[in-house]
mmCIF file of C-alpha atoms in Angstrom:
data_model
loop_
_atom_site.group_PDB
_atom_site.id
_atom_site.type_symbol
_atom_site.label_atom_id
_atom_site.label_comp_id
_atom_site.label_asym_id
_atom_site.label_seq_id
_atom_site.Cartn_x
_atom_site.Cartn_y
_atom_site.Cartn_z
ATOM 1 C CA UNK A 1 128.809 141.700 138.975
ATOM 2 C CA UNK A 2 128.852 140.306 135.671
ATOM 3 C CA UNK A 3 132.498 138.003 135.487
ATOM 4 C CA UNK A 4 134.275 136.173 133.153
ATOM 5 C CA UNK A 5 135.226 132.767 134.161
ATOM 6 C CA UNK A 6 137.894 131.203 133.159
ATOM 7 C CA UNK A 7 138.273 127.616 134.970
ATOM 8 C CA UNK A 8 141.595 126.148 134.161
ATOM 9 C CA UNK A 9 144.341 128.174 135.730
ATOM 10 C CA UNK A 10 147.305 126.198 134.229
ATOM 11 C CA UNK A 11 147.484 123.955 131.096
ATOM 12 C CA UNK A 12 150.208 122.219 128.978
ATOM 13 C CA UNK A 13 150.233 120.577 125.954
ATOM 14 C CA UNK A 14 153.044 118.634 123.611
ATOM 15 C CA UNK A 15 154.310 120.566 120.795
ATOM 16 C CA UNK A 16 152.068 119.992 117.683
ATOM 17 C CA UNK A 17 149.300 118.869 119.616
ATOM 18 C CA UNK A 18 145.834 120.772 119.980
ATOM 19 C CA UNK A 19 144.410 122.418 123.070
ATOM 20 C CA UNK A 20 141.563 124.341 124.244
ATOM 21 C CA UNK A 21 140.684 126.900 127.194
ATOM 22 C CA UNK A 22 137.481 127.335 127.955
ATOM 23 C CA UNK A 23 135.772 130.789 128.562
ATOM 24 C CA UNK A 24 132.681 131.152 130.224
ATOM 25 C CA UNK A 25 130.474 134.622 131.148
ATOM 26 C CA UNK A 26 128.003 136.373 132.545
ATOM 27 C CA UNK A 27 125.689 138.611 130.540
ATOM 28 C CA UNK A 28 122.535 139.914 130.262
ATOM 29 C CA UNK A 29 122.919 142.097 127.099
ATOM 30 C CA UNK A 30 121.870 140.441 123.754
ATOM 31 C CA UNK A 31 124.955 141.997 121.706
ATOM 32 C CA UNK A 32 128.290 142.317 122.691
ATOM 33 C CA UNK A 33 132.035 141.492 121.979
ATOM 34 C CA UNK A 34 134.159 138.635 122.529
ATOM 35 C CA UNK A 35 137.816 138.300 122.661
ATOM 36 C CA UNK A 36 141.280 136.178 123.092
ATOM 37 C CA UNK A 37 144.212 138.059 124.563
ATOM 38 C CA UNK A 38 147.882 136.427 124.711
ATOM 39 C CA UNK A 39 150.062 137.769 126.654
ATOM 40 C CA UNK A 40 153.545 136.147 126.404
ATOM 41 C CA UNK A 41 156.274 136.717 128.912
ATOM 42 C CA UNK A 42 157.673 139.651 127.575
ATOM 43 C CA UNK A 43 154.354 141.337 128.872
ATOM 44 C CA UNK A 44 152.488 142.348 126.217
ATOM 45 C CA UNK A 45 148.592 141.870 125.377
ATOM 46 C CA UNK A 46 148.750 140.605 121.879
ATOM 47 C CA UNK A 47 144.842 140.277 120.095
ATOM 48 C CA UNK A 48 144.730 136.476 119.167
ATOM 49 C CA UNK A 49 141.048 136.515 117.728
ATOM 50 C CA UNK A 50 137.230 137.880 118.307
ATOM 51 C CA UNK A 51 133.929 137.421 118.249
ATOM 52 C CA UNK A 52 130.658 139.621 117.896
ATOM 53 C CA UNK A 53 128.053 137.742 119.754
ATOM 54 C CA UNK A 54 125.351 138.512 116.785
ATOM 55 C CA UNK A 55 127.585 136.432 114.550
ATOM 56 C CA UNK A 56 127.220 132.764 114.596
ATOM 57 C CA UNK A 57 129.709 131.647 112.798
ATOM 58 C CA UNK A 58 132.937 130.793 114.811
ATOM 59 C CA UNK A 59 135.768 133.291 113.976
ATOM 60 C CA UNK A 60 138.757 131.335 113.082
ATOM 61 C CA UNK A 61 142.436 132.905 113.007
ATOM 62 C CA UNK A 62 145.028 130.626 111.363
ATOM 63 C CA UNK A 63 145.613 127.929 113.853
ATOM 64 C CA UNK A 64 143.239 129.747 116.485
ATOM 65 C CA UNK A 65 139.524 128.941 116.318
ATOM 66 C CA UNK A 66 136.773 129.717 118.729
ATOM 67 C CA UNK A 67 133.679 127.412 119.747
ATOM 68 C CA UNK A 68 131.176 130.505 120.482
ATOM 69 C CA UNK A 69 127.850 129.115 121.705
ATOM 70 C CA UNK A 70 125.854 131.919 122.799
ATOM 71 C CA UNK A 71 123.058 130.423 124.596
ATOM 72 C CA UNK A 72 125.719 128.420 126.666
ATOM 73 C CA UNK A 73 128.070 131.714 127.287
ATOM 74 C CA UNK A 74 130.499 129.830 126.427
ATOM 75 C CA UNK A 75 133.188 130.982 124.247
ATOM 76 C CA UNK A 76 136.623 128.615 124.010
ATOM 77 C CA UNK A 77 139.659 128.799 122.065
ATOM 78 C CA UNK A 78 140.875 126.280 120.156
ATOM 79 C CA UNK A 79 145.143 125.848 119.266
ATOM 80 C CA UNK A 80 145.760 123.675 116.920
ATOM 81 C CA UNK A 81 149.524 122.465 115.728
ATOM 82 C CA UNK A 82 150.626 124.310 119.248
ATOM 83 C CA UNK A 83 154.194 125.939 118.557
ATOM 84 C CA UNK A 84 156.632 126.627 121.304
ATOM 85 C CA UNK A 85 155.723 130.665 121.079
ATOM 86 C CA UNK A 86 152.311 129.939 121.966
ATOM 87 C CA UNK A 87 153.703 129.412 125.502
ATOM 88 C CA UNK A 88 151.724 132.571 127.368
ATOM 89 C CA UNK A 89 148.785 133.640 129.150
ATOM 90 C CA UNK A 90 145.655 133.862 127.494
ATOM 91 C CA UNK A 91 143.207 136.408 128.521
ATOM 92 C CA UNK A 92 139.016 135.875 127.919
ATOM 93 C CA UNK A 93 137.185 139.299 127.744
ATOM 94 C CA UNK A 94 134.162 140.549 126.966
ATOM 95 C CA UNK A 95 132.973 144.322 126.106
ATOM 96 C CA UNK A 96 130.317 145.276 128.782
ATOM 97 C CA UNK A 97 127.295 147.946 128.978
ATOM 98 C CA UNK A 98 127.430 148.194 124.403
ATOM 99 C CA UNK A 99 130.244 150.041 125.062
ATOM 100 C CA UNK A 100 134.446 149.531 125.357
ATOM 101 C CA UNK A 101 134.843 148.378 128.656
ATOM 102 C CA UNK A 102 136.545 145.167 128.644
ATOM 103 C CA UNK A 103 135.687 142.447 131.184
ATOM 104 C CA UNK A 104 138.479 139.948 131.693
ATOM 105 C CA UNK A 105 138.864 136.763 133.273
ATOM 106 C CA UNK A 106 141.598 135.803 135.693
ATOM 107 C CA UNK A 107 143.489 133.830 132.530
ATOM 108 C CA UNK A 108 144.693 130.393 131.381
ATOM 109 C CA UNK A 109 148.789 130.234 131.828
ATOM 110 C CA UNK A 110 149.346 127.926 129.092
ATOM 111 C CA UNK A 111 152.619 125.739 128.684
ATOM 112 C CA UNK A 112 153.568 124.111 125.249
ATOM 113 C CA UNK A 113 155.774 121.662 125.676
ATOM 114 C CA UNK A 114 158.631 120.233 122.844
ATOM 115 C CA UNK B 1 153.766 152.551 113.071
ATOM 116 C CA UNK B 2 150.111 152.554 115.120
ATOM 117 C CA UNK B 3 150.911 152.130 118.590
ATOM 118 C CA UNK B 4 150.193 152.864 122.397
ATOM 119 C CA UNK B 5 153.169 154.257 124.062
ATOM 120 C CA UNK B 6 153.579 154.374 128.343
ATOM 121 C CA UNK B 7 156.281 155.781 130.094
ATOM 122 C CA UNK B 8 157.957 154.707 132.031
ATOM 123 C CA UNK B 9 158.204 151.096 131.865
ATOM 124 C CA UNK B 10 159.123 150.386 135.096
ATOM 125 C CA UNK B 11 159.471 152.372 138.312
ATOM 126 C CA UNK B 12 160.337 151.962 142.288
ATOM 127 C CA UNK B 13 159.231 154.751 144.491
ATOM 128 C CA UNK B 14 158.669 154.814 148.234
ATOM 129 C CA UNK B 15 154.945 155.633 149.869
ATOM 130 C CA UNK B 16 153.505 158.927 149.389
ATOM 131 C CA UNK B 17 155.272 160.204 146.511
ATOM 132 C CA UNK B 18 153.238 161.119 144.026
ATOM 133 C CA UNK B 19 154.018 159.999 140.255
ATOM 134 C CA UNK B 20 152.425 159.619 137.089
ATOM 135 C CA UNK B 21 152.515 157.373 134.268
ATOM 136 C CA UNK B 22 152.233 158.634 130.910
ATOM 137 C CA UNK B 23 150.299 157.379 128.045
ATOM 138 C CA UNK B 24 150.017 158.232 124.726
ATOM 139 C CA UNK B 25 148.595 156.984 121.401
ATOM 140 C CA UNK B 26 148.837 158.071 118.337
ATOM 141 C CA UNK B 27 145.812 156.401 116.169
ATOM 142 C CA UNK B 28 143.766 158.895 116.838
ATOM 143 C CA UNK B 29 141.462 156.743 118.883
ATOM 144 C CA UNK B 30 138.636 158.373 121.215
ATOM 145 C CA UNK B 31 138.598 155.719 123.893
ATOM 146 C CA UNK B 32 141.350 155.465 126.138
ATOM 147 C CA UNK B 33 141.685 152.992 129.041
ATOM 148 C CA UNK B 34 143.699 152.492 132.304
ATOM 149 C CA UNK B 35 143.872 148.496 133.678
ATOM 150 C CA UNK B 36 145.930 146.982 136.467
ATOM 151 C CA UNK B 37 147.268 143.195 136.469
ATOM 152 C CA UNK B 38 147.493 141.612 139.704
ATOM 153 C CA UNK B 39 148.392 137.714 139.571
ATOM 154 C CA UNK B 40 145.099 135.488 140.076
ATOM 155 C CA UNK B 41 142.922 138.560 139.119
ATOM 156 C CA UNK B 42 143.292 139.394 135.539
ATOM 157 C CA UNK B 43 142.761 142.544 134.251
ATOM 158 C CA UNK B 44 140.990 145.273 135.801
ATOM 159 C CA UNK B 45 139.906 148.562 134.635
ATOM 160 C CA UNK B 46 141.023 151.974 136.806
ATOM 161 C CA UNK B 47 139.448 154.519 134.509
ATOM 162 C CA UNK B 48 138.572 155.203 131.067
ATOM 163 C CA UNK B 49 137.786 158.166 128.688
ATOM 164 C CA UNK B 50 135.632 158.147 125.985
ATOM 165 C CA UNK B 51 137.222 161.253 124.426
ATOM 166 C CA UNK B 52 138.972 164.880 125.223
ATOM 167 C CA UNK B 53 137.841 165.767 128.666
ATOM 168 C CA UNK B 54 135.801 163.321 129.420
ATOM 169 C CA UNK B 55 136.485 160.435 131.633
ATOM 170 C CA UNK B 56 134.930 158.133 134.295
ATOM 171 C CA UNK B 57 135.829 155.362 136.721
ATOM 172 C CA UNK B 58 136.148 151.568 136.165
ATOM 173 C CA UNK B 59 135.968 149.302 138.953
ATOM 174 C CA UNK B 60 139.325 149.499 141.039
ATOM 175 C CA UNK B 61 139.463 153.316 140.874
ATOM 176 C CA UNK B 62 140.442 154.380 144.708
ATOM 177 C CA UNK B 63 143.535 155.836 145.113
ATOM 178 C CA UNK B 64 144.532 156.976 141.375
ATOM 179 C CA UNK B 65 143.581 159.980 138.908
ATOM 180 C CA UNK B 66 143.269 160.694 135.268
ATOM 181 C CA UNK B 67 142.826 163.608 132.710
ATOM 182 C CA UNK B 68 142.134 163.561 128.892
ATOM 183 C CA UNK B 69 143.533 167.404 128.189
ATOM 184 C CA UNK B 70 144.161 165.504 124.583
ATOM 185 C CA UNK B 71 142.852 162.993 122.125
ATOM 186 C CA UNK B 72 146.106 161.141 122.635
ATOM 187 C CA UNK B 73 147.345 161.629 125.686
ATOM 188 C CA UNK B 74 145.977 159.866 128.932
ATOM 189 C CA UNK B 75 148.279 159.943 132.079
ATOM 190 C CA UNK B 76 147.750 158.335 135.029
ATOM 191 C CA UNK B 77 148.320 159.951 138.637
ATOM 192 C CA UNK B 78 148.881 158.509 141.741
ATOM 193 C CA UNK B 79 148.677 160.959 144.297
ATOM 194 C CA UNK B 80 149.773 159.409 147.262
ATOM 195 C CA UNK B 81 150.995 155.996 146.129
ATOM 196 C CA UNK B 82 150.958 153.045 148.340
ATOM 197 C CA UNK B 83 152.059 149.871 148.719
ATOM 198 C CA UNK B 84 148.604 147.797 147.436
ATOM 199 C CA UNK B 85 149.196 149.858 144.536
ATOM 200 C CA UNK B 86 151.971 148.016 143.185
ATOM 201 C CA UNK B 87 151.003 146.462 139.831
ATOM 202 C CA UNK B 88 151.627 145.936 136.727
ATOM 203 C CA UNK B 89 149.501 148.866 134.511
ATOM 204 C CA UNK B 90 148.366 148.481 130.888
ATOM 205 C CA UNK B 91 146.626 151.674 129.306
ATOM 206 C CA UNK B 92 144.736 150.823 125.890
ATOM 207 C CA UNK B 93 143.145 152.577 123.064
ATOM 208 C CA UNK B 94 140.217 152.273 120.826
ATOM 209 C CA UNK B 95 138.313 153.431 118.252
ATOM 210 C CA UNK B 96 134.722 154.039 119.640
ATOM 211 C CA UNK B 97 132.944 151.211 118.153
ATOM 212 C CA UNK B 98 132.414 148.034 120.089
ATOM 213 C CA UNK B 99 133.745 146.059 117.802
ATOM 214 C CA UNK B 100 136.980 146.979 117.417
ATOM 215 C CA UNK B 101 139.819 145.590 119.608
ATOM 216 C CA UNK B 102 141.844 147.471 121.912
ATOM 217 C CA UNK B 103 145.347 148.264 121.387
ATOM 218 C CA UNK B 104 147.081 148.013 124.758
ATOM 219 C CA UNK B 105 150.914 149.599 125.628
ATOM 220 C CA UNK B 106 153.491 147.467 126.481
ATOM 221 C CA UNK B 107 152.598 147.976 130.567
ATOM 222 C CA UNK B 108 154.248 149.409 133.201
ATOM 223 C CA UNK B 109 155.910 147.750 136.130
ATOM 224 C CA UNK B 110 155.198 149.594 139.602
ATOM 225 C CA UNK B 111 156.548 149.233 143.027
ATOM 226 C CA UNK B 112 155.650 151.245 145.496
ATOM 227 C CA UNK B 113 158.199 150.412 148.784
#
């Protein structure tokens, strides 16, 4: 089956600081979608930023920034200036098959700390 | 205001009584998409639709049921519900293009006793 990996379970960082969760995948197709999902503790899967794989350029949201290297399958997510609300967990996923399915990894709980 | 709605948000029922969760979105989005959280596990998709009266399985798809009567609406039936099934139950929308992010509902808290 072709998985998302996500390797770090649990993080924390200090307020202010920067962090990165690391993304890795499986994939056999030479286009397809990449994307960060937060999902705070109220539940809800919030789109943080994405990536089309054809792109190489790293897609950059704010204080969210990816490190896409495609040859690698490797696709991490930067935080920079963490803030208190970015306390969640964050979902990898990856569109499978050219088509919508989503493929998601297990997640990252992440913990910013003040 | 574009959204995903699911009803209801949470629910305890007992074994073998069958239920349904409603979905319903109102972007006018072709592809529609169960998921069920499980701690450790992620995501993982029950069944999707990629429009009005068509739909097909994911990869956890045993035990549950779907219809797409409507572009927006995309309930999900459990039959005969059982205990493994209790989850926590996202359903999503998208346009169909790849490369355009799902919207997802605010989930759905199950527990089947």
């Amino acid at each position: 089956a072709q998985t998302v990996t996500q390797s770090q379970p649990e993080m924390s960082v200090q307020e202010a600081e920067t962090v990165t969760l690391s993304c890795t995948y499986d994939t056999s197709e030479s286009n397809y979608y990449l994307f960060w999902y937060k999902q705070p503790p109220s539940r809800q899967m919030i789109l943080v930023i994405r990536q089309e794989a054809y792109k190489q350029q790293n897609a950059t949201e704010n204080r969210f920034s990816v490190n896409f290297q495609k040859a690698a399958k490797s696709f991490s997510l930067k935080i920079s200036d963490s803030q208190l609300g970015d306390t969640a967990m964050y979902f990898c996923a990856r569109t499978q098959g050219g088509s919508e399915k989503l493929v998601f990894g297990k997640g990252t709980k992440l913990t910013v700390n003040p | 205001e574009a959204q995903v709605t699911q009803n209801p948000r949470y629910l305890i029922t007992v074994t073998g009584k069958k239920l349904t969760v409603t979905c319903s979105q109102n972007m006018n989005h072709e592809y529609m998409s169960w998921y069920r959280q499980d701690p450790g596990l992620g995501l993982r998709q029950i069944y999707y639709s990629m429009n009005v009266e068509v739909t097909d399985k994911g990869d956890v798809p045993e035990g549950y049921k779907v219809s797409r009567k409507e572009k927006r609406n995309f309930p999900l039936i459990l039959e005969s519900p059982s205990p493994n099934q209790t989850s926590l139950y996202f359903c999503a929308s998208s346009p169909q293009r790849g490369n355009q992010p799902q919207h997802f509902g605010d989930g759905t808290r199950l527990s089947i006793l």
